[in-house]
Amino acid sequence: MKTGFMKLVSLLIVVILMLAIASPIASANWRQVGDGSWRFFDQATGRMATGWLRLADGSWRFFDQATGRMATGWLRLADGSWRFFDQTTGRMATGWLRLPDGSWRFFDQATGRMATGWLRLPDGTWRFFDQATGSMAADWMLISGRLRFFNPTTGEMGANTTISGHRIDAGGYTDRVPEEGWVRLSDGSMRFFDQATGRMAIGWLRLGESWYFFDQVTGKMATGWLLINNSWRFFDTSTGVMAVSTTIDGFVIDANGYSNRRSLEHGAVFNGILIGGPPAATANDRAVWNFFRSRGLNSFATAGIMGNLFAESGMNPGIVERARRYRVLNMGMPANLSGVQMDVWYTNAVNSGIITRDQFRLDGVGYGLSQWTFHSRKALLYDRTMAFHASRGMPFNIGCLEAQLDFFWWELTTNYRTSTFLPLQNADCVFQASNIVLLQFMRPANQGAGPQGTRAGFSLGYFNRFAG
């Protein structure tokens, strides 16, 4: 009998432990809401936590100032610095963290701030972290025009040593002068250095009978198609040699490297896709352009975003998805209202609470500049718009242009940072930028050649209007 009782006790302990493991946070302070996110409440006062919170074990969490939602994944703070929070427990990362792609990041032990640039560790060794992504440098790397070597495993900068026959001094500088002046960086891109002066090549360079082109700022060797002074050139994707007297992708290239490939134009066929016409002008165009440009995006990226926003909403932050009119009718809208009147009714209904937050996020109706539809994104749109106006002492307005741009930027630089924001920063043509936004951020049901051409045409129209 005693043995059976002990077995039962053991079973109960196992069940309790399993439940604790299944729940990311086992405490009466914690509450999980319908969308799966967590909130924290003070047991004595019942007050919901917002902002930073240090738990009894010394670990940190962060909760949205407006909604109390516990942060998970990447979070960019107001000062531009990045933090990372465990996807399950919300624990702020400190120290070393290896991401699924194998790259390493380092977070300050006290503040959790992701390291960028140079960092000296307590043991006196140096590491370097990419200024944009925070990825730790490994192998040979060009920094501020000088080659450095970093241990491929530990990331430690080489100093007072010899690597592959190249002497590295106490400051980490190398005497490396590669054979024929070529240097392949850790990302696979190529640079060329003059053997006599050590100067990195930029612009055009002739070696023997072949021509090469190097980026004017970074020195990166050109490969593939490149638009230079309004003329398309093609550079071998392996060697970087400019193509002459040949045909590439159906385009004829003459003896001087000029091709008959047309620049991106309305009505032209570009990469096999018919480019559509420009968008109609709206009262919000200039404000939207200035918003994204003021945050550091180049003209290609800004135009690519705007072309997609116009395709989604006509640049109208208060527009309701026309195909879901029947759902709005089910919420009490009078049946005789036009499309524009429906926009006004729905927006006012959300602002006044006739349509509650839960109804708004679950109704499946696309709304606003980006036609946000999915329940978690609409919930965030609602909550962050509420916080946007509360912080400014303004009444809540779900159809506010400024609040929606602020939310779009937040999404772009957090949840879509890797898939969309970072590639957009490197966009070097309108078509590329437009497709990044279409295929990675908007992701509508139809992503084929038709929508690509239409949105690229809109994007080109904005580029020509504001940057041309």
Short mmCIF file of C-alpha atoms in Angstrom, two decimals:
data_model
loop_
_atom_site.label_atom_id
_atom_site.label_comp_id
_atom_site.label_asym_id
_atom_site.label_seq_id
_atom_site.Cartn_x
_atom_site.Cartn_y
_atom_site.Cartn_z
CA MET A 1 0.00 0.00 0.00
CA LYS A 2 2.85 2.32 0.91
CA THR A 3 4.59 1.52 -2.34
CA GLY A 4 1.46 2.38 -4.30
CA PHE A 5 1.10 5.68 -2.42
CA MET A 6 4.72 6.61 -3.16
CA LYS A 7 4.19 5.82 -6.84
CA LEU A 8 1.15 8.12 -6.87
CA VAL A 9 3.14 10.91 -5.21
CA SER A 10 5.94 10.45 -7.72
CA LEU A 11 3.44 10.58 -10.59
CA LEU A 12 1.92 13.82 -9.26
CA ILE A 13 5.39 15.39 -9.00
CA VAL A 14 6.15 14.41 -12.60
CA VAL A 15 2.81 15.90 -13.79
CA ILE A 16 3.46 19.16 -11.90
CA LEU A 17 6.96 19.41 -13.37
CA MET A 18 5.62 18.74 -16.87
CA LEU A 19 3.03 21.47 -16.48
CA ALA A 20 5.69 23.87 -15.26
CA ILE A 21 7.86 23.04 -18.27
CA ALA A 22 4.93 23.34 -20.69
CA SER A 23 4.15 26.80 -19.39
CA PRO A 24 6.96 29.25 -20.12
CA ILE A 25 6.27 31.11 -16.87
CA ALA A 26 4.98 29.33 -13.78
CA SER A 27 3.84 32.01 -11.32
CA ALA A 28 0.62 33.58 -10.13
CA ASN A 29 1.99 36.92 -11.28
CA TRP A 30 1.78 35.88 -14.91
CA ARG A 31 -1.27 35.86 -17.16
CA GLN A 32 -1.46 34.63 -20.76
CA VAL A 33 -4.02 36.32 -23.01
CA GLY A 34 -5.91 35.04 -26.02
CA ASP A 35 -3.23 35.77 -28.62
CA GLY A 36 -0.66 33.76 -26.64
CA SER A 37 1.27 36.77 -25.30
CA TRP A 38 2.09 37.25 -21.62
CA ARG A 39 1.42 40.00 -19.08
CA PHE A 40 2.81 40.43 -15.55
CA PHE A 41 0.74 41.69 -12.60
CA ASP A 42 1.91 42.76 -9.16
CA GLN A 43 0.28 40.37 -6.66
CA ALA A 44 -0.13 43.06 -4.04
CA THR A 45 -1.56 45.89 -6.14
CA GLY A 46 -2.84 44.03 -9.19
CA ARG A 47 -1.07 46.59 -11.37
CA MET A 48 0.06 45.40 -14.80
CA ALA A 49 3.78 45.77 -15.49
CA THR A 50 4.95 48.10 -18.26
CA GLY A 51 8.48 48.94 -19.29
CA TRP A 52 11.43 47.19 -17.63
CA LEU A 53 10.99 44.62 -14.87
CA ARG A 54 13.70 42.72 -12.99
CA LEU A 55 12.55 39.36 -11.61
CA ALA A 56 13.66 37.70 -8.40
CA ASP A 57 16.28 35.60 -10.23
CA GLY A 58 17.94 38.79 -11.51
CA SER A 59 16.80 38.40 -15.13
CA TRP A 60 15.11 41.23 -17.02
CA ARG A 61 11.90 41.41 -19.03
CA PHE A 62 10.39 44.26 -21.05
CA PHE A 63 6.67 44.99 -21.36
CA ASP A 64 5.02 47.27 -23.91
CA GLN A 65 4.26 50.65 -22.37
CA ALA A 66 0.69 50.67 -23.71
CA THR A 67 -0.44 47.04 -23.73
CA GLY A 68 1.79 45.37 -21.17
CA ARG A 69 2.69 42.69 -23.73
CA MET A 70 5.93 40.90 -22.81
CA ALA A 71 8.64 41.40 -25.42
CA THR A 72 10.04 38.38 -27.25
CA GLY A 73 12.61 38.24 -30.02
CA TRP A 74 14.27 41.42 -31.26
CA LEU A 75 13.35 44.83 -29.85
CA ARG A 76 14.74 48.20 -30.89
CA LEU A 77 14.61 50.85 -28.17
CA ALA A 78 14.08 54.57 -28.62
CA ASP A 79 17.84 55.24 -28.60
CA GLY A 80 18.27 52.94 -31.61
CA SER A 81 19.98 50.13 -29.67
CA TRP A 82 18.85 46.51 -29.93
CA ARG A 83 17.94 43.91 -27.31
CA PHE A 84 16.99 40.26 -27.71
CA PHE A 85 14.43 38.45 -25.54
CA ASP A 86 13.96 34.69 -25.38
CA GLN A 87 11.06 33.68 -27.63
CA THR A 88 9.51 31.54 -24.87
CA THR A 89 10.41 33.03 -21.50
CA GLY A 90 11.00 36.66 -22.51
CA ARG A 91 14.33 36.69 -20.64
CA MET A 92 16.64 39.46 -21.91
CA ALA A 93 19.81 38.09 -23.47
CA THR A 94 23.14 39.00 -21.89
CA GLY A 95 26.60 37.89 -22.85
CA TRP A 96 27.11 35.62 -25.85
CA LEU A 97 24.24 34.37 -28.01
CA ARG A 98 24.48 32.12 -31.06
CA LEU A 99 21.65 32.55 -33.57
CA PRO A 100 20.17 29.71 -35.65
CA ASP A 101 22.23 30.78 -38.69
CA GLY A 102 25.41 30.10 -36.70
CA SER A 103 26.44 33.75 -36.27
CA TRP A 104 27.31 35.19 -32.86
CA ARG A 105 26.09 38.30 -31.06
CA PHE A 106 27.22 39.83 -27.78
CA PHE A 107 24.93 41.65 -25.34
CA ASP A 108 26.13 43.84 -22.50
CA GLN A 109 25.97 41.92 -19.23
CA ALA A 110 24.31 44.81 -17.40
CA THR A 111 22.12 46.54 -19.99
CA GLY A 112 21.55 43.82 -22.59
CA ARG A 113 22.53 46.26 -25.35
CA MET A 114 23.69 44.43 -28.51
CA ALA A 115 27.32 45.15 -29.30
CA THR A 116 28.19 46.88 -32.58
CA GLY A 117 31.60 48.03 -33.77
CA TRP A 118 34.68 47.40 -31.64
CA LEU A 119 34.45 45.70 -28.25
CA ARG A 120 37.23 44.95 -25.78
CA LEU A 121 36.48 41.99 -23.50
CA PRO A 122 37.66 41.76 -19.86
CA ASP A 123 40.56 39.52 -20.91
CA GLY A 124 41.91 42.36 -23.06
CA THR A 125 41.11 40.78 -26.43
CA TRP A 126 39.20 42.62 -29.13
CA ARG A 127 36.19 41.64 -31.22
CA PHE A 128 34.36 43.48 -34.01
CA PHE A 129 30.60 43.36 -34.58
CA ASP A 130 28.79 44.49 -37.73
CA GLN A 131 27.39 47.99 -37.27
CA ALA A 132 23.97 47.04 -38.69
CA THR A 133 23.40 43.39 -37.75
CA GLY A 134 25.68 42.94 -34.74
CA SER A 135 27.18 39.78 -36.27
CA MET A 136 30.66 38.99 -34.92
CA ALA A 137 33.49 39.28 -37.45
CA ALA A 138 35.39 36.15 -38.39
CA ASP A 139 38.37 35.53 -40.71
CA TRP A 140 39.82 38.39 -42.78
CA MET A 141 37.74 41.54 -42.79
CA LEU A 142 38.12 45.01 -44.25
CA ILE A 143 37.37 47.68 -41.63
CA SER A 144 37.79 51.38 -42.43
CA GLY A 145 39.94 50.50 -45.44
CA ARG A 146 42.34 48.25 -43.46
CA LEU A 147 42.51 44.47 -43.33
CA ARG A 148 42.18 42.77 -39.96
CA PHE A 149 42.11 39.10 -39.03
CA PHE A 150 39.65 37.57 -36.56
CA ASN A 151 39.79 34.00 -35.32
CA PRO A 152 37.06 32.15 -37.29
CA THR A 153 35.92 30.33 -34.13
CA THR A 154 36.34 32.79 -31.25
CA GLY A 155 36.27 36.09 -33.17
CA GLU A 156 39.40 37.29 -31.34
CA MET A 157 41.33 39.88 -33.34
CA GLY A 158 44.78 38.73 -34.34
CA ALA A 159 47.65 40.71 -32.77
CA ASN A 160 51.41 40.15 -32.50
CA THR A 161 51.18 37.05 -34.62
CA THR A 162 51.56 35.68 -38.13
CA ILE A 163 48.59 34.36 -40.11
CA SER A 164 49.12 32.54 -43.41
CA GLY A 165 52.56 34.12 -43.67
CA HIS A 166 51.31 37.66 -43.02
CA ARG A 167 52.62 39.53 -40.01
CA ILE A 168 50.04 41.23 -37.78
CA ASP A 169 51.23 43.93 -35.37
CA ALA A 170 50.03 44.80 -31.86
CA GLY A 171 47.28 47.03 -33.27
CA GLY A 172 45.87 44.23 -35.42
CA TYR A 173 47.16 45.68 -38.70
CA THR A 174 48.58 43.29 -41.26
CA ASP A 175 51.27 43.57 -43.88
CA ARG A 176 49.18 41.36 -46.14
CA VAL A 177 49.53 42.20 -49.81
CA PRO A 178 47.62 39.38 -51.52
CA GLU A 179 48.80 37.84 -54.74
CA GLU A 180 47.80 40.12 -57.64
CA GLY A 181 46.27 42.55 -55.11
CA TRP A 182 42.99 40.64 -54.68
CA VAL A 183 41.27 40.21 -51.31
CA ARG A 184 38.18 38.04 -50.71
CA LEU A 185 36.27 39.13 -47.60
CA SER A 186 34.36 36.85 -45.25
CA ASP A 187 31.08 37.65 -47.04
CA GLY A 188 32.58 36.38 -50.31
CA SER A 189 32.90 39.80 -51.98
CA MET A 190 36.14 40.90 -53.65
CA ARG A 191 38.34 43.98 -53.32
CA PHE A 192 41.51 45.00 -55.17
CA PHE A 193 44.50 46.82 -53.66
CA ASP A 194 47.31 48.50 -55.56
CA GLN A 195 50.48 46.53 -54.83
CA ALA A 196 52.66 49.62 -54.72
CA THR A 197 50.50 51.99 -52.63
CA GLY A 198 48.13 49.58 -50.86
CA ARG A 199 45.22 51.79 -51.93
CA MET A 200 41.86 50.06 -52.44
CA ALA A 201 40.45 50.32 -55.96
CA ILE A 202 37.22 52.24 -56.51
CA GLY A 203 35.42 52.97 -59.79
CA TRP A 204 36.82 51.67 -63.07
CA LEU A 205 40.01 49.59 -63.20
CA ARG A 206 41.74 48.02 -66.18
CA LEU A 207 43.88 44.94 -65.57
CA GLY A 208 45.52 43.66 -68.75
CA GLU A 209 42.81 43.61 -71.40
CA SER A 210 39.90 43.32 -68.93
CA TRP A 211 37.81 46.00 -67.22
CA TYR A 212 36.41 45.86 -63.70
CA PHE A 213 34.21 48.18 -61.67
CA PHE A 214 34.41 48.71 -57.89
CA ASP A 215 31.86 50.43 -55.68
CA GLN A 216 32.79 54.07 -55.12
CA VAL A 217 32.32 53.79 -51.34
CA THR A 218 32.92 50.18 -50.26
CA GLY A 219 35.29 49.05 -53.02
CA LYS A 220 33.18 45.93 -53.62
CA MET A 221 33.83 44.38 -57.04
CA ALA A 222 30.80 44.55 -59.35
CA THR A 223 29.20 41.33 -60.55
CA GLY A 224 26.10 40.77 -62.67
CA TRP A 225 24.10 43.62 -64.17
CA LEU A 226 24.92 47.15 -63.01
CA LEU A 227 23.51 50.50 -64.13
CA ILE A 228 26.42 52.97 -64.51
CA ASN A 229 25.76 56.49 -65.80
CA ASN A 230 22.38 55.40 -67.20
CA SER A 231 23.93 52.51 -69.16
CA TRP A 232 23.62 48.85 -68.25
CA ARG A 233 26.85 46.83 -68.04
CA PHE A 234 27.34 43.19 -67.21
CA PHE A 235 30.20 41.85 -65.10
CA ASP A 236 31.02 38.16 -64.89
CA THR A 237 29.45 36.77 -61.72
CA SER A 238 32.64 34.85 -60.85
CA THR A 239 35.56 36.91 -62.14
CA GLY A 240 34.05 40.41 -62.29
CA VAL A 241 35.33 40.96 -65.84
CA MET A 242 33.09 43.30 -67.87
CA ALA A 243 31.34 41.50 -70.72
CA VAL A 244 32.00 42.70 -74.28
CA SER A 245 30.85 41.60 -77.76
CA THR A 246 28.34 39.07 -76.49
CA THR A 247 24.68 38.52 -75.58
CA ILE A 248 23.57 38.15 -71.93
CA ASP A 249 19.98 37.41 -70.89
CA GLY A 250 18.87 38.29 -74.42
CA PHE A 251 20.55 41.73 -74.36
CA VAL A 252 23.23 42.55 -76.93
CA ILE A 253 26.50 43.95 -75.53
CA ASP A 254 28.89 45.78 -77.86
CA ALA A 255 32.69 45.86 -77.93
CA ASN A 256 32.77 48.69 -75.37
CA GLY A 257 30.54 46.93 -72.84
CA TYR A 258 27.37 48.93 -73.59
CA SER A 259 24.16 46.90 -73.81
CA ASN A 260 20.76 47.50 -75.38
CA ARG A 261 19.10 46.77 -72.06
CA ARG A 262 16.66 49.55 -71.21
CA SER A 263 16.50 51.19 -67.82
CA LEU A 264 13.41 50.66 -65.72
CA GLU A 265 10.64 52.52 -67.55
CA HIS A 266 6.85 52.55 -67.50
CA GLY A 267 5.61 50.16 -70.16
CA ALA A 268 9.01 48.49 -70.60
CA VAL A 269 9.67 44.79 -70.04
CA PHE A 270 12.20 44.49 -67.23
CA ASN A 271 13.52 41.06 -66.19
CA GLY A 272 10.62 39.54 -68.12
CA ILE A 273 8.00 41.63 -66.30
CA LEU A 274 5.88 44.41 -67.82
CA ILE A 275 6.31 47.55 -65.73
CA GLY A 276 3.01 49.31 -65.06
CA GLY A 277 2.12 52.98 -65.05
CA PRO A 278 2.67 55.58 -62.32
CA PRO A 279 0.29 56.06 -59.38
CA ALA A 280 -2.23 58.86 -59.08
CA ALA A 281 -1.07 61.70 -56.85
CA THR A 282 -2.49 61.87 -53.32
CA ALA A 283 -2.35 64.48 -50.58
CA ASN A 284 -0.24 62.14 -48.41
CA ASP A 285 2.55 61.40 -50.89
CA ARG A 286 5.08 64.01 -49.78
CA ALA A 287 4.56 63.30 -46.07
CA VAL A 288 5.10 59.56 -46.58
CA TRP A 289 8.20 60.14 -48.73
CA ASN A 290 9.70 62.50 -46.14
CA PHE A 291 8.93 60.08 -43.30
CA PHE A 292 10.95 57.19 -44.70
CA ARG A 293 13.77 59.34 -46.10
CA SER A 294 14.15 61.07 -42.72
CA ARG A 295 14.74 57.66 -41.14
CA GLY A 296 17.69 56.91 -43.36
CA LEU A 297 16.20 54.79 -46.14
CA ASN A 298 17.55 55.55 -49.60
CA SER A 299 15.33 56.72 -52.45
CA PHE A 300 15.01 53.23 -53.96
CA ALA A 301 13.80 51.71 -50.69
CA THR A 302 11.41 54.58 -49.99
CA ALA A 303 9.92 54.40 -53.47
CA GLY A 304 9.59 50.61 -53.15
CA ILE A 305 7.62 50.95 -49.92
CA MET A 306 5.38 53.70 -51.30
CA GLY A 307 4.55 51.79 -54.48
CA ASN A 308 3.34 48.89 -52.36
CA LEU A 309 1.40 51.12 -49.97
CA PHE A 310 -0.36 52.75 -52.92
CA ALA A 311 -1.24 49.32 -54.33
CA GLU A 312 -2.70 48.31 -50.97
CA SER A 313 -4.57 51.46 -49.95
CA GLY A 314 -4.15 54.28 -52.45
CA MET A 315 -2.12 55.93 -49.64
CA ASN A 316 -5.33 56.28 -47.58
CA PRO A 317 -4.85 55.41 -43.87
CA GLY A 318 -8.60 55.17 -43.29
CA ILE A 319 -9.54 52.79 -46.09
CA VAL A 320 -11.40 49.51 -45.49
CA GLU A 321 -10.93 46.40 -47.63
CA ARG A 322 -13.73 46.51 -50.19
CA ALA A 323 -13.93 42.73 -50.63
CA ARG A 324 -14.88 42.32 -46.95
CA ARG A 325 -17.80 44.76 -46.99
CA TYR A 326 -20.15 41.96 -45.91
CA ARG A 327 -18.22 41.60 -42.67
CA VAL A 328 -18.55 45.30 -41.91
CA LEU A 329 -22.29 45.02 -42.57
CA ASN A 330 -22.42 42.27 -39.95
CA MET A 331 -20.98 44.75 -37.44
CA GLY A 332 -23.93 47.11 -37.85
CA MET A 333 -23.00 49.35 -40.75
CA PRO A 334 -26.02 50.68 -42.69
CA ALA A 335 -26.35 48.83 -46.00
CA ASN A 336 -26.78 51.95 -48.15
CA LEU A 337 -23.32 53.43 -47.49
CA SER A 338 -20.83 53.84 -50.33
CA GLY A 339 -17.23 52.64 -50.15
CA VAL A 340 -15.93 56.00 -48.94
CA GLN A 341 -18.77 56.25 -46.42
CA MET A 342 -17.93 52.74 -45.23
CA ASP A 343 -14.35 53.90 -44.53
CA VAL A 344 -15.63 56.75 -42.38
CA TRP A 345 -18.20 54.60 -40.54
CA TYR A 346 -15.71 51.83 -39.74
CA THR A 347 -12.97 54.24 -38.58
CA ASN A 348 -15.39 56.15 -36.35
CA ALA A 349 -16.81 52.91 -34.97
CA VAL A 350 -13.35 51.73 -33.93
CA ASN A 351 -12.46 55.13 -32.45
CA SER A 352 -15.68 55.30 -30.41
CA GLY A 353 -15.57 51.68 -29.22
CA ILE A 354 -18.64 50.52 -31.15
CA ILE A 355 -16.18 48.12 -32.75
CA THR A 356 -14.11 46.83 -29.83
CA ARG A 357 -10.43 46.02 -29.90
CA ASP A 358 -11.17 42.30 -30.07
CA GLN A 359 -13.67 42.78 -32.90
CA PHE A 360 -11.16 44.94 -34.77
CA ARG A 361 -8.35 42.43 -34.52
CA LEU A 362 -10.50 39.38 -35.30
CA ASP A 363 -12.81 40.69 -38.05
CA GLY A 364 -10.47 39.69 -40.90
CA VAL A 365 -11.01 43.05 -42.62
CA GLY A 366 -7.96 44.70 -44.20
CA TYR A 367 -7.47 48.24 -42.91
CA GLY A 368 -5.21 51.23 -43.37
CA LEU A 369 -2.10 52.05 -45.38
CA SER A 370 -0.83 48.48 -45.46
CA GLN A 371 -4.28 46.84 -45.31
CA TRP A 372 -3.34 45.05 -42.10
CA THR A 373 -5.57 41.98 -41.84
CA PHE A 374 -4.00 39.24 -39.69
CA HIS A 375 -5.29 39.32 -36.11
CA SER A 376 -1.91 39.73 -34.35
CA ARG A 377 -0.85 42.59 -36.61
CA LYS A 378 -4.20 44.38 -36.23
CA ALA A 379 -3.95 44.02 -32.46
CA LEU A 380 -0.51 45.62 -32.53
CA LEU A 381 -1.77 48.36 -34.85
CA TYR A 382 -4.59 49.13 -32.40
CA ASP A 383 -2.37 49.05 -29.31
CA ARG A 384 0.50 51.06 -30.72
CA THR A 385 -1.87 53.64 -32.21
CA MET A 386 -3.48 54.00 -28.80
CA ALA A 387 -0.04 54.49 -27.22
CA PHE A 388 1.05 56.88 -29.98
CA HIS A 389 -1.82 59.27 -29.25
CA ALA A 390 -1.77 58.84 -25.48
CA SER A 391 1.91 59.84 -25.36
CA ARG A 392 1.03 63.03 -27.21
CA GLY A 393 -2.14 63.85 -25.29
CA MET A 394 -4.25 63.30 -28.41
CA PRO A 395 -7.55 61.44 -28.83
CA PHE A 396 -7.32 57.92 -30.23
CA ASN A 397 -7.65 57.75 -34.03
CA ILE A 398 -7.08 54.42 -35.73
CA GLY A 399 -7.04 56.14 -39.14
CA CYS A 400 -4.18 58.54 -38.28
CA LEU A 401 -1.50 58.71 -41.01
CA GLU A 402 1.35 59.56 -38.62
CA ALA A 403 0.47 56.75 -36.20
CA GLN A 404 0.26 54.20 -39.02
CA LEU A 405 3.62 55.26 -40.45
CA ASP A 406 5.09 54.94 -36.97
CA PHE A 407 3.61 51.43 -36.68
CA PHE A 408 4.80 50.45 -40.16
CA TRP A 409 8.34 51.55 -39.24
CA TRP A 410 8.17 49.61 -35.96
CA GLU A 411 7.11 46.44 -37.79
CA LEU A 412 9.73 46.94 -40.48
CA THR A 413 12.60 47.34 -38.01
CA THR A 414 11.57 44.62 -35.55
CA ASN A 415 9.50 41.68 -36.80
CA TYR A 416 10.60 42.19 -40.41
CA ARG A 417 14.12 43.44 -39.74
CA THR A 418 15.98 40.46 -41.22
CA SER A 419 13.62 39.63 -44.09
CA THR A 420 12.81 43.16 -45.26
CA PHE A 421 14.54 46.05 -43.49
CA LEU A 422 18.16 44.92 -43.91
CA PRO A 423 17.74 43.93 -47.59
CA LEU A 424 15.97 47.27 -48.25
CA GLN A 425 18.97 49.15 -46.90
CA ASN A 426 21.07 47.57 -49.65
CA ALA A 427 18.52 48.03 -52.45
CA ASP A 428 20.14 49.60 -55.49
CA CYS A 429 17.19 49.84 -57.87
CA VAL A 430 13.46 50.53 -57.67
CA PHE A 431 12.41 47.12 -59.00
CA GLN A 432 14.49 45.30 -56.39
CA ALA A 433 13.14 47.44 -53.54
CA SER A 434 9.53 47.06 -54.69
CA ASN A 435 9.83 43.27 -54.84
CA ILE A 436 11.47 43.06 -51.41
CA VAL A 437 8.46 44.81 -49.87
CA LEU A 438 5.94 42.84 -51.94
CA LEU A 439 7.42 39.39 -51.38
CA GLN A 440 8.75 39.74 -47.83
CA PHE A 441 6.52 42.26 -46.05
CA MET A 442 3.14 42.51 -47.81
CA ARG A 443 2.97 38.93 -49.06
CA PRO A 444 -0.47 39.07 -50.73
CA ALA A 445 -2.08 35.95 -52.17
CA ASN A 446 -1.03 36.91 -55.71
CA GLN A 447 2.71 37.62 -55.90
CA GLY A 448 3.13 36.88 -59.60
CA ALA A 449 4.43 38.90 -62.52
CA GLY A 450 1.30 41.07 -62.73
CA PRO A 451 1.43 42.47 -59.18
CA GLN A 452 5.22 42.77 -59.42
CA GLY A 453 4.95 44.89 -62.56
CA THR A 454 2.10 47.02 -61.22
CA ARG A 455 3.81 47.78 -57.92
CA ALA A 456 7.17 48.40 -59.59
CA GLY A 457 5.40 50.91 -61.86
CA PHE A 458 3.92 52.71 -58.86
CA SER A 459 7.32 52.68 -57.13
CA LEU A 460 9.04 54.03 -60.23
CA GLY A 461 6.46 56.82 -60.39
CA TYR A 462 7.31 57.92 -56.84
CA PHE A 463 11.04 57.65 -57.53
CA ASN A 464 10.78 59.82 -60.65
CA ARG A 465 8.57 62.36 -58.85
CA PHE A 466 10.64 62.81 -55.71
CA ALA A 467 14.16 61.60 -56.47
CA GLY A 468 14.49 61.94 -60.24
#
